[in-house]
Amino acid sequence: MDSGNRHTPMAHYKQTNVLFILLCIYSAAHPRFFNQLYGGERWRDGALLNDGQLHYRGPQTQYTYEVAPVFTVMEKAVLKKMIEMIGWEDGDGLFNAGGSLSNMYAVNLARFRHCPDMKECGMSASPRLVLFTSQECHYSITKAAAFLGIGTKNVYVVPSDERGKMIPGALEELIVKGAQPFMVNATAGTTVLGAFDPIHQIADICEKYGLWLHVDACWGGAALLSKKHRDLLKGIHRANSVAWNPHKMMMTCLQCCAFMVRDQTNLLQHCNSAKASYLFQVDKFYDVSFDCGDKSIQCSRKPDAFKIWLLWKALGTSRLAQRVDRALAMAQYLTQQIKGREGFRLLMEPEYTNVCFWYIPPSLRHLPDCPELWEKLHKVAPVIKERMMKKGSLMIGFQPHGDRANFFRMIIISPQVSTEDMDFVLEEIQSLGQDL
């Protein structure tokens, strides 16, 4: 392809198209982006810290120390800090390409611990295995079961209570009835309701039946930074493995996802190792334990730990904790405003920063709680979302949940968000939907 001269019509065409593309990209760094479980940040100099601004000296991958001497050491240092925050004395882990992949690592590792012959002999070496997770879990658990050959029908869904938390008694009933159980997935911060499963009680059951306990803390893990809110994850130190995404509440740029194991026997290495001799020679001149690539299912792997290392160095633990505290404080402020404003109704009191609510237009407020109200209310949120997107004023997600009609799911992360922004959200929703 001709690279073109900057004075040619083609060069002008390319520049115009690039500018158009940039203008069409939404800004997750905007303080009124509440749509997903991640966000960005505009720094004081006006720059946005993102992947493109982490200037590596050419392409970087970190399967061996020799090609990534800084990043392999940096990953170990960051994982050590995160492992300490979980409450483990020691452990292992790696950064990978997403929380879904972390959960897949957990399922695969739990299965390997339960039936190590499967690595070489495949499914024929195993009886029918089942794993357990709550009805509120992330869909990646089911995808992992499908991808790894366990089968989606062997993922037993444990009922949750009205707050979205796994019911331990229901878990134990399913374990007794199941085939050969090997793992339980608990969630610390569910995607929709922001619920935290009772980890201590689930850990008791896992210990009783000899099951691997994985905690998906991709969303809620950041609460460990806060002295005020870390009890949301009480008992997480009893988990065998943990997934935690700094690109969510900690606001590193996408993607930045850690998978950690409470293990000192190199289980991760034994499970995933292929011993490629052209990369992982045992007679190198340095400590080959820094060659971390063989415990990963990826070969090329970006140095994502650099992102959280840089942020942690820039802000420190105390300021990161303040961000978590502020986000939860903003969620509580919004909750109180919803309670006091006509036409708004909470789905439930939030446990984290997921604030779920309905907006009821004036035309529907005379209706009692009946099927007619909920059928009509189900159509309100999609229309308001369409209008806010076309106007470009803010971005908030909506969805149904079980038999509940569509509601708004507000996710508060950014430290730039103010009480004025919270007030604006409710005023803007009311303005966009009052004629419905």
Tab-separated table of C-alpha atoms in Angstrom:
chain	number	residue	atom	x	y	z
A	1	MET	CA	0.000	0.000	0.000
A	2	ASP	CA	1.319	3.430	-0.936
A	3	SER	CA	2.212	5.346	2.211
A	4	GLY	CA	1.445	8.583	0.379
A	5	ASN	CA	2.839	12.078	0.693
A	6	ARG	CA	1.287	14.373	3.280
A	7	HIS	CA	0.526	16.924	0.536
A	8	THR	CA	-1.348	14.521	-1.761
A	9	PRO	CA	-5.164	14.178	-1.900
A	10	MET	CA	-4.789	10.624	-0.541
A	11	ALA	CA	-2.912	11.908	2.502
A	12	HIS	CA	-5.653	14.470	3.124
A	13	TYR	CA	-8.278	11.726	2.727
A	14	LYS	CA	-6.489	9.538	5.270
A	15	GLN	CA	-6.113	12.388	7.767
A	16	THR	CA	-9.796	13.285	7.396
A	17	ASN	CA	-10.853	9.675	7.965
A	18	VAL	CA	-8.634	9.295	11.021
A	19	LEU	CA	-10.096	12.502	12.469
A	20	PHE	CA	-13.622	11.235	11.758
A	21	ILE	CA	-12.852	7.930	13.494
A	22	LEU	CA	-11.457	9.716	16.545
A	23	LEU	CA	-14.510	11.950	16.745
A	24	CYS	CA	-16.808	8.894	16.634
A	25	ILE	CA	-15.099	7.084	19.509
A	26	TYR	CA	-16.926	7.510	22.796
A	27	SER	CA	-14.948	8.780	25.767
A	28	ALA	CA	-14.879	6.378	28.705
A	29	ALA	CA	-12.836	9.078	30.458
A	30	HIS	CA	-15.817	11.431	30.556
A	31	PRO	CA	-17.175	11.797	34.107
A	32	ARG	CA	-20.683	11.059	32.784
A	33	PHE	CA	-19.784	7.656	31.360
A	34	PHE	CA	-21.593	5.216	33.669
A	35	ASN	CA	-22.241	2.448	31.153
A	36	GLN	CA	-19.707	-0.283	31.981
A	37	LEU	CA	-17.516	-1.657	34.759
A	38	TYR	CA	-14.533	0.371	33.593
A	39	GLY	CA	-13.683	3.994	32.954
A	40	GLY	CA	-10.877	6.340	31.981
A	41	GLU	CA	-9.371	9.415	33.478
A	42	ARG	CA	-8.348	12.826	32.243
A	43	TRP	CA	-5.152	13.864	33.980
A	44	ARG	CA	-4.431	17.409	35.064
A	45	ASP	CA	-2.372	18.189	31.973
A	46	GLY	CA	-5.341	17.220	29.817
A	47	ALA	CA	-3.772	13.976	28.613
A	48	LEU	CA	-5.560	10.677	28.881
A	49	LEU	CA	-3.497	7.776	30.167
A	50	ASN	CA	-4.163	4.996	27.727
A	51	ASP	CA	-2.463	2.111	26.011
A	52	GLY	CA	-1.191	4.262	23.197
A	53	GLN	CA	0.688	6.502	25.598
A	54	LEU	CA	2.602	3.707	27.293
A	55	HIS	CA	5.569	4.009	25.003
A	56	TYR	CA	7.345	0.683	24.892
A	57	ARG	CA	10.712	0.545	23.149
A	58	GLY	CA	9.329	-1.373	20.204
A	59	PRO	CA	7.146	-4.502	20.456
A	60	GLN	CA	7.275	-6.087	23.899
A	61	THR	CA	6.256	-9.535	25.054
A	62	GLN	CA	7.152	-11.210	28.298
A	63	TYR	CA	7.474	-14.935	27.929
A	64	THR	CA	11.137	-14.813	29.000
A	65	TYR	CA	13.290	-12.599	31.174
A	66	GLU	CA	15.824	-12.092	28.404
A	67	VAL	CA	13.354	-10.269	26.124
A	68	ALA	CA	11.505	-8.460	28.931
A	69	PRO	CA	13.856	-8.127	31.909
A	70	VAL	CA	12.016	-5.141	33.397
A	71	PHE	CA	8.467	-6.291	32.775
A	72	THR	CA	8.890	-9.831	34.104
A	73	VAL	CA	10.287	-8.481	37.370
A	74	MET	CA	7.624	-5.794	37.470
A	75	GLU	CA	4.844	-8.373	37.062
A	76	LYS	CA	6.215	-10.387	39.969
A	77	ALA	CA	6.353	-7.260	42.152
A	78	VAL	CA	2.768	-6.209	41.359
A	79	LEU	CA	1.403	-9.730	41.852
A	80	LYS	CA	3.233	-9.963	45.198
A	81	LYS	CA	1.522	-6.762	46.357
A	82	MET	CA	-1.916	-7.923	45.205
A	83	ILE	CA	-1.399	-11.337	46.822
A	84	GLU	CA	-0.551	-9.621	50.117
A	85	MET	CA	-3.766	-7.588	49.873
A	86	ILE	CA	-5.785	-10.785	49.409
A	87	GLY	CA	-4.236	-12.035	52.654
A	88	TRP	CA	-2.029	-14.862	51.400
A	89	GLU	CA	1.499	-15.356	52.683
A	90	ASP	CA	2.670	-16.438	49.247
A	91	GLY	CA	1.273	-17.388	45.882
A	92	ASP	CA	1.656	-17.381	42.128
A	93	GLY	CA	-0.067	-15.712	39.228
A	94	LEU	CA	0.095	-13.814	35.971
A	95	PHE	CA	-1.551	-10.992	34.062
A	96	ASN	CA	-3.621	-12.002	31.061
A	97	ALA	CA	-5.997	-10.776	28.393
A	98	GLY	CA	-9.186	-10.414	30.449
A	99	GLY	CA	-11.257	-11.472	33.430
A	100	SER	CA	-12.940	-14.124	31.288
A	101	LEU	CA	-9.533	-15.657	30.655
A	102	SER	CA	-8.704	-15.487	34.376
A	103	ASN	CA	-11.854	-17.443	35.158
A	104	MET	CA	-10.942	-19.973	32.479
A	105	TYR	CA	-7.506	-20.364	34.061
A	106	ALA	CA	-9.255	-21.059	37.370
A	107	VAL	CA	-11.541	-23.752	35.943
A	108	ASN	CA	-8.663	-25.427	34.109
A	109	LEU	CA	-6.366	-25.314	37.142
A	110	ALA	CA	-9.052	-26.666	39.483
A	111	ARG	CA	-9.699	-29.524	37.071
A	112	PHE	CA	-5.968	-30.263	36.770
A	113	ARG	CA	-5.623	-30.406	40.540
A	114	HIS	CA	-8.589	-32.759	40.747
A	115	CYS	CA	-7.580	-34.955	37.801
A	116	PRO	CA	-3.990	-34.298	36.626
A	117	ASP	CA	-4.036	-37.161	34.093
A	118	MET	CA	-6.432	-35.153	31.937
A	119	LYS	CA	-3.593	-32.960	30.680
A	120	GLU	CA	-2.118	-35.887	28.753
A	121	CYS	CA	-5.024	-38.301	28.376
A	122	GLY	CA	-7.872	-35.863	27.812
A	123	MET	CA	-11.499	-36.309	28.826
A	124	SER	CA	-11.215	-40.098	28.794
A	125	ALA	CA	-9.136	-39.852	31.973
A	126	SER	CA	-11.919	-38.171	33.891
A	127	PRO	CA	-15.335	-39.029	35.258
A	128	ARG	CA	-18.174	-36.591	34.717
A	129	LEU	CA	-17.085	-33.428	36.520
A	130	VAL	CA	-19.361	-30.634	37.722
A	131	LEU	CA	-18.716	-27.153	39.022
A	132	PHE	CA	-20.922	-24.725	40.933
A	133	THR	CA	-21.587	-21.024	40.551
A	134	SER	CA	-24.385	-18.624	41.402
A	135	GLN	CA	-27.110	-17.488	39.050
A	136	GLU	CA	-25.579	-13.996	39.232
A	137	CYS	CA	-22.099	-15.051	38.114
A	138	HIS	CA	-20.302	-13.731	35.050
A	139	TYR	CA	-21.106	-15.626	31.866
A	140	SER	CA	-17.427	-16.473	31.399
A	141	ILE	CA	-17.798	-19.401	33.818
A	142	THR	CA	-20.218	-21.118	31.456
A	143	LYS	CA	-18.041	-20.217	28.476
A	144	ALA	CA	-15.014	-21.721	30.229
A	145	ALA	CA	-16.913	-24.971	30.797
A	146	ALA	CA	-17.828	-25.094	27.116
A	147	PHE	CA	-14.328	-24.213	25.915
A	148	LEU	CA	-12.597	-26.709	28.205
A	149	GLY	CA	-14.883	-29.597	27.291
A	150	ILE	CA	-16.592	-29.808	30.686
A	151	GLY	CA	-19.941	-28.903	29.171
A	152	THR	CA	-22.398	-26.179	30.060
A	153	LYS	CA	-24.855	-28.706	31.498
A	154	ASN	CA	-22.216	-29.578	34.081
A	155	VAL	CA	-22.238	-26.033	35.436
A	156	TYR	CA	-24.694	-26.247	38.328
A	157	VAL	CA	-26.348	-22.902	38.984
A	158	VAL	CA	-26.808	-22.148	42.679
A	159	PRO	CA	-29.794	-19.933	43.587
A	160	SER	CA	-29.128	-16.452	44.910
A	161	ASP	CA	-31.088	-14.520	47.500
A	162	GLU	CA	-33.017	-11.312	46.836
A	163	ARG	CA	-29.756	-9.330	47.153
A	164	GLY	CA	-28.021	-11.406	44.471
A	165	LYS	CA	-25.800	-13.402	46.862
A	166	MET	CA	-25.218	-17.140	46.554
A	167	ILE	CA	-27.200	-19.150	49.134
A	168	PRO	CA	-24.694	-21.481	50.879
A	169	GLY	CA	-27.343	-23.990	51.948
A	170	ALA	CA	-28.521	-24.349	48.344
A	171	LEU	CA	-24.901	-24.879	47.266
A	172	GLU	CA	-24.443	-27.774	49.666
A	173	GLU	CA	-27.679	-29.405	48.532
A	174	LEU	CA	-26.481	-29.331	44.925
A	175	ILE	CA	-23.043	-30.709	45.832
A	176	VAL	CA	-24.610	-33.725	47.508
A	177	LYS	CA	-26.838	-34.375	44.472
A	178	GLY	CA	-24.153	-33.728	41.852
A	179	ALA	CA	-21.846	-36.040	39.904
A	180	GLN	CA	-18.175	-35.540	40.802
A	181	PRO	CA	-17.745	-31.947	42.014
A	182	PHE	CA	-14.372	-30.239	41.700
A	183	MET	CA	-14.865	-26.469	42.000
A	184	VAL	CA	-17.038	-23.642	43.301
A	185	ASN	CA	-16.948	-20.151	41.823
A	186	ALA	CA	-17.899	-17.329	44.182
A	187	THR	CA	-18.375	-13.780	42.947
A	188	ALA	CA	-17.133	-10.661	44.712
A	189	GLY	CA	-19.050	-7.925	42.960
A	190	THR	CA	-21.588	-9.298	40.492
A	191	THR	CA	-21.909	-7.587	37.141
A	192	VAL	CA	-25.498	-6.425	37.481
A	193	LEU	CA	-26.306	-5.941	41.162
A	194	GLY	CA	-22.777	-5.565	42.544
A	195	ALA	CA	-23.424	-8.339	45.083
A	196	PHE	CA	-20.728	-10.087	47.119
A	197	ASP	CA	-21.162	-13.784	47.825
A	198	PRO	CA	-20.601	-14.932	51.456
A	199	ILE	CA	-17.070	-16.232	50.922
A	200	HIS	CA	-16.477	-17.521	54.469
A	201	GLN	CA	-19.554	-19.746	54.390
A	202	ILE	CA	-18.775	-20.966	50.877
A	203	ALA	CA	-15.178	-21.700	51.932
A	204	ASP	CA	-16.460	-23.838	54.819
A	205	ILE	CA	-18.416	-25.953	52.349
A	206	CYS	CA	-15.490	-26.214	49.935
A	207	GLU	CA	-13.200	-27.407	52.719
A	208	LYS	CA	-15.798	-29.940	53.852
A	209	TYR	CA	-16.023	-31.507	50.386
A	210	GLY	CA	-12.456	-30.894	49.209
A	211	LEU	CA	-13.408	-28.476	46.424
A	212	TRP	CA	-11.363	-25.747	44.777
A	213	LEU	CA	-12.700	-22.296	45.651
A	214	HIS	CA	-12.247	-19.591	43.045
A	215	VAL	CA	-13.318	-16.011	43.732
A	216	ASP	CA	-14.164	-13.886	40.724
A	217	ALA	CA	-13.257	-10.476	42.172
A	218	CYS	CA	-12.719	-8.877	38.777
A	219	TRP	CA	-15.118	-6.088	39.701
A	220	GLY	CA	-15.070	-6.041	43.494
A	221	GLY	CA	-11.393	-6.754	44.136
A	222	ALA	CA	-10.521	-3.072	44.429
A	223	ALA	CA	-12.481	-2.901	47.699
A	224	LEU	CA	-9.487	-4.681	49.262
A	225	LEU	CA	-7.661	-1.353	48.995
A	226	SER	CA	-10.152	0.323	51.327
A	227	LYS	CA	-10.016	-0.132	55.091
A	228	LYS	CA	-13.625	0.996	55.171
A	229	HIS	CA	-14.982	-1.458	52.608
A	230	ARG	CA	-12.572	-4.426	52.445
A	231	ASP	CA	-14.936	-6.476	54.622
A	232	LEU	CA	-17.094	-6.856	51.516
A	233	LEU	CA	-14.580	-9.570	50.593
A	234	LYS	CA	-14.293	-11.113	54.048
A	235	GLY	CA	-12.909	-14.625	53.716
A	236	ILE	CA	-11.196	-14.133	50.357
A	237	HIS	CA	-7.903	-15.290	51.893
A	238	ARG	CA	-9.412	-18.788	52.026
A	239	ALA	CA	-9.799	-18.973	48.244
A	240	ASN	CA	-7.561	-21.179	46.121
A	241	SER	CA	-7.563	-18.668	43.284
A	242	VAL	CA	-8.680	-15.091	42.661
A	243	ALA	CA	-9.350	-13.016	39.541
A	244	TRP	CA	-8.965	-9.246	39.929
A	245	ASN	CA	-9.146	-6.633	37.151
A	246	PRO	CA	-7.308	-3.368	37.909
A	247	HIS	CA	-8.787	-1.917	34.721
A	248	LYS	CA	-12.167	-1.774	36.427
A	249	MET	CA	-12.462	0.181	39.695
A	250	MET	CA	-8.714	0.948	39.843
A	251	MET	CA	-9.036	2.542	36.390
A	252	THR	CA	-5.881	1.378	34.689
A	253	CYS	CA	-6.274	1.424	30.939
A	254	LEU	CA	-7.710	-1.654	29.278
A	255	GLN	CA	-6.717	-4.361	29.563
A	256	CYS	CA	-5.189	-5.163	32.929
A	257	CYS	CA	-6.291	-8.420	34.541
A	258	ALA	CA	-4.590	-10.524	37.208
A	259	PHE	CA	-5.107	-14.192	38.013
A	260	MET	CA	-3.600	-15.352	41.308
A	261	VAL	CA	-3.250	-18.734	42.985
A	262	ARG	CA	-2.684	-19.632	46.640
A	263	ASP	CA	-0.100	-22.229	45.791
A	264	GLN	CA	3.617	-22.795	46.357
A	265	THR	CA	4.014	-26.005	44.326
A	266	ASN	CA	4.181	-24.466	40.807
A	267	LEU	CA	0.716	-25.835	40.035
A	268	LEU	CA	0.149	-23.166	37.388
A	269	GLN	CA	3.397	-24.171	35.695
A	270	HIS	CA	2.637	-27.898	35.831
A	271	CYS	CA	-0.860	-27.370	34.463
A	272	ASN	CA	0.028	-25.184	31.465
A	273	SER	CA	3.659	-25.999	30.686
A	274	ALA	CA	4.606	-27.278	27.228
A	275	LYS	CA	8.389	-26.944	27.798
A	276	ALA	CA	9.228	-25.391	24.434
A	277	SER	CA	12.993	-25.891	24.289
A	278	TYR	CA	13.593	-22.981	21.930
A	279	LEU	CA	12.327	-20.564	24.610
A	280	PHE	CA	12.576	-22.158	28.025
A	281	GLN	CA	16.061	-23.621	28.230
A	282	VAL	CA	16.975	-24.737	31.744
A	283	ASP	CA	20.685	-23.915	31.439
A	284	LYS	CA	20.442	-20.151	30.946
A	285	PHE	CA	22.848	-17.913	32.820
A	286	TYR	CA	20.072	-16.355	34.949
A	287	ASP	CA	17.369	-17.613	37.317
A	288	VAL	CA	14.911	-19.234	34.898
A	289	SER	CA	12.041	-18.846	37.359
A	290	PHE	CA	11.724	-15.392	35.802
A	291	ASP	CA	10.782	-17.035	32.486
A	292	CYS	CA	7.079	-16.885	33.232
A	293	GLY	CA	5.765	-17.676	29.753
A	294	ASP	CA	5.433	-21.429	30.175
A	295	LYS	CA	2.804	-21.112	32.902
A	296	SER	CA	0.631	-19.045	30.563
A	297	ILE	CA	-1.568	-20.450	27.821
A	298	GLN	CA	-0.445	-17.506	25.692
A	299	CYS	CA	3.002	-17.189	24.217
A	300	SER	CA	3.096	-13.527	23.245
A	301	ARG	CA	1.696	-11.587	26.177
A	302	LYS	CA	1.619	-7.835	26.619
A	303	PRO	CA	3.293	-6.361	29.720
A	304	ASP	CA	-0.035	-5.314	31.237
A	305	ALA	CA	1.374	-5.245	34.763
A	306	PHE	CA	3.227	-2.080	33.759
A	307	LYS	CA	-0.070	-0.200	33.674
A	308	ILE	CA	-1.015	-0.948	37.261
A	309	TRP	CA	2.605	-0.579	38.438
A	310	LEU	CA	2.718	2.911	36.913
A	311	LEU	CA	-0.615	3.929	38.408
A	312	TRP	CA	0.269	2.509	41.824
A	313	LYS	CA	3.584	4.363	41.804
A	314	ALA	CA	1.894	7.614	40.735
A	315	LEU	CA	-0.920	7.559	43.284
A	316	GLY	CA	0.071	5.175	46.066
A	317	THR	CA	-2.194	2.803	47.970
A	318	SER	CA	-3.845	5.514	50.059
A	319	ARG	CA	-5.025	7.551	47.084
A	320	LEU	CA	-6.261	4.442	45.293
A	321	ALA	CA	-8.209	3.592	48.461
A	322	GLN	CA	-9.664	7.107	48.483
A	323	ARG	CA	-10.963	6.539	44.974
A	324	VAL	CA	-12.801	3.415	46.074
A	325	ASP	CA	-14.241	5.208	49.104
A	326	ARG	CA	-15.323	8.160	46.978
A	327	ALA	CA	-17.031	5.956	44.394
A	328	LEU	CA	-19.057	4.224	47.112
A	329	ALA	CA	-19.881	7.577	48.694
A	330	MET	CA	-21.169	8.857	45.343
A	331	ALA	CA	-23.276	5.707	44.995
A	332	GLN	CA	-24.826	6.374	48.396
A	333	TYR	CA	-25.483	10.013	47.503
A	334	LEU	CA	-27.247	8.974	44.293
A	335	THR	CA	-29.252	6.383	46.213
A	336	GLN	CA	-30.544	8.997	48.619
A	337	GLN	CA	-31.430	11.338	45.765
A	338	ILE	CA	-33.388	8.575	44.023
A	339	LYS	CA	-35.318	7.873	47.208
A	340	GLY	CA	-36.327	11.484	47.532
A	341	ARG	CA	-37.239	12.225	43.914
A	342	GLU	CA	-40.684	11.615	42.457
A	343	GLY	CA	-40.781	9.210	39.544
A	344	PHE	CA	-37.668	7.242	40.522
A	345	ARG	CA	-37.603	3.872	42.244
A	346	LEU	CA	-34.667	1.819	43.486
A	347	LEU	CA	-34.374	-1.828	42.561
A	348	MET	CA	-32.550	-2.391	45.883
A	349	GLU	CA	-30.080	-0.696	48.200
A	350	PRO	CA	-26.669	-0.960	46.514
A	351	GLU	CA	-23.886	-2.915	48.178
A	352	TYR	CA	-21.194	-1.579	45.867
A	353	THR	CA	-21.323	1.140	43.183
A	354	ASN	CA	-23.953	-0.542	41.002
A	355	VAL	CA	-27.045	1.630	41.485
A	356	CYS	CA	-30.073	0.054	39.808
A	357	PHE	CA	-33.324	1.992	39.429
A	358	TRP	CA	-36.392	2.688	37.327
A	359	TYR	CA	-37.655	5.977	35.995
A	360	ILE	CA	-41.457	6.050	35.937
A	361	PRO	CA	-42.847	8.735	33.577
A	362	PRO	CA	-45.815	10.867	34.768
A	363	SER	CA	-48.172	8.954	32.441
A	364	LEU	CA	-47.570	5.729	34.391
A	365	ARG	CA	-47.491	6.993	37.953
A	366	HIS	CA	-51.212	6.518	38.485
A	367	LEU	CA	-50.946	2.781	37.845
A	368	PRO	CA	-50.630	0.352	40.773
A	369	ASP	CA	-47.942	-2.351	40.850
A	370	CYS	CA	-49.527	-4.603	38.250
A	371	PRO	CA	-48.548	-6.382	35.021
A	372	GLU	CA	-49.741	-3.409	32.958
A	373	LEU	CA	-47.325	-1.043	34.746
A	374	TRP	CA	-44.315	-3.313	34.334
A	375	GLU	CA	-45.132	-4.128	30.723
A	376	LYS	CA	-45.217	-0.432	29.853
A	377	LEU	CA	-42.254	0.438	32.080
A	378	HIS	CA	-40.179	-2.207	30.289
A	379	LYS	CA	-40.231	0.015	27.174
A	380	VAL	CA	-39.180	3.234	28.919
A	381	ALA	CA	-35.457	2.700	29.583
A	382	PRO	CA	-34.581	1.693	25.977
A	383	VAL	CA	-36.161	4.880	24.615
A	384	ILE	CA	-34.398	7.103	27.150
A	385	LYS	CA	-31.090	5.351	26.388
A	386	GLU	CA	-31.571	5.992	22.681
A	387	ARG	CA	-32.273	9.659	23.316
A	388	MET	CA	-29.271	10.180	25.607
A	389	MET	CA	-26.989	8.460	23.098
A	390	LYS	CA	-28.201	10.618	20.212
A	391	LYS	CA	-27.924	13.750	22.336
A	392	GLY	CA	-24.536	12.741	23.700
A	393	SER	CA	-25.271	13.939	27.217
A	394	LEU	CA	-24.352	10.792	29.194
A	395	MET	CA	-24.200	7.020	28.914
A	396	ILE	CA	-25.915	4.582	31.288
A	397	GLY	CA	-26.748	0.942	30.702
A	398	PHE	CA	-30.170	-0.678	31.053
A	399	GLN	CA	-31.377	-4.250	31.216
A	400	PRO	CA	-34.026	-6.632	32.524
A	401	HIS	CA	-33.191	-8.992	35.372
A	402	GLY	CA	-35.138	-12.180	35.875
A	403	ASP	CA	-38.782	-11.170	35.706
A	404	ARG	CA	-38.008	-7.517	36.441
A	405	ALA	CA	-38.706	-4.926	33.743
A	406	ASN	CA	-35.847	-2.990	32.144
A	407	PHE	CA	-34.087	-0.735	34.643
A	408	PHE	CA	-31.058	1.547	34.576
A	409	ARG	CA	-27.800	0.135	35.934
A	410	MET	CA	-25.595	3.029	36.954
A	411	ILE	CA	-21.893	2.206	37.499
A	412	ILE	CA	-19.872	4.792	39.419
A	413	ILE	CA	-16.087	4.612	39.128
A	414	SER	CA	-14.465	7.880	38.109
A	415	PRO	CA	-12.888	10.055	40.837
A	416	GLN	CA	-13.904	13.045	38.721
A	417	VAL	CA	-17.594	12.402	39.368
A	418	SER	CA	-19.273	14.939	41.659
A	419	THR	CA	-22.622	15.269	43.378
A	420	GLU	CA	-23.505	17.705	40.597
A	421	ASP	CA	-23.006	14.892	38.094
A	422	MET	CA	-25.269	12.627	40.145
A	423	ASP	CA	-27.975	15.306	40.167
A	424	PHE	CA	-27.518	15.847	36.441
A	425	VAL	CA	-28.099	12.151	35.733
A	426	LEU	CA	-31.523	12.170	37.371
A	427	GLU	CA	-32.491	15.510	35.862
A	428	GLU	CA	-31.414	14.417	32.387
A	429	ILE	CA	-33.279	11.087	32.589
A	430	GLN	CA	-36.379	12.926	33.738
A	431	SER	CA	-36.020	15.474	30.917
A	432	LEU	CA	-35.543	12.781	28.268
A	433	GLY	CA	-38.400	10.581	29.493
A	434	GLN	CA	-41.111	12.797	30.925
A	435	ASP	CA	-43.175	12.691	27.712
A	436	LEU	CA	-43.266	8.880	27.520
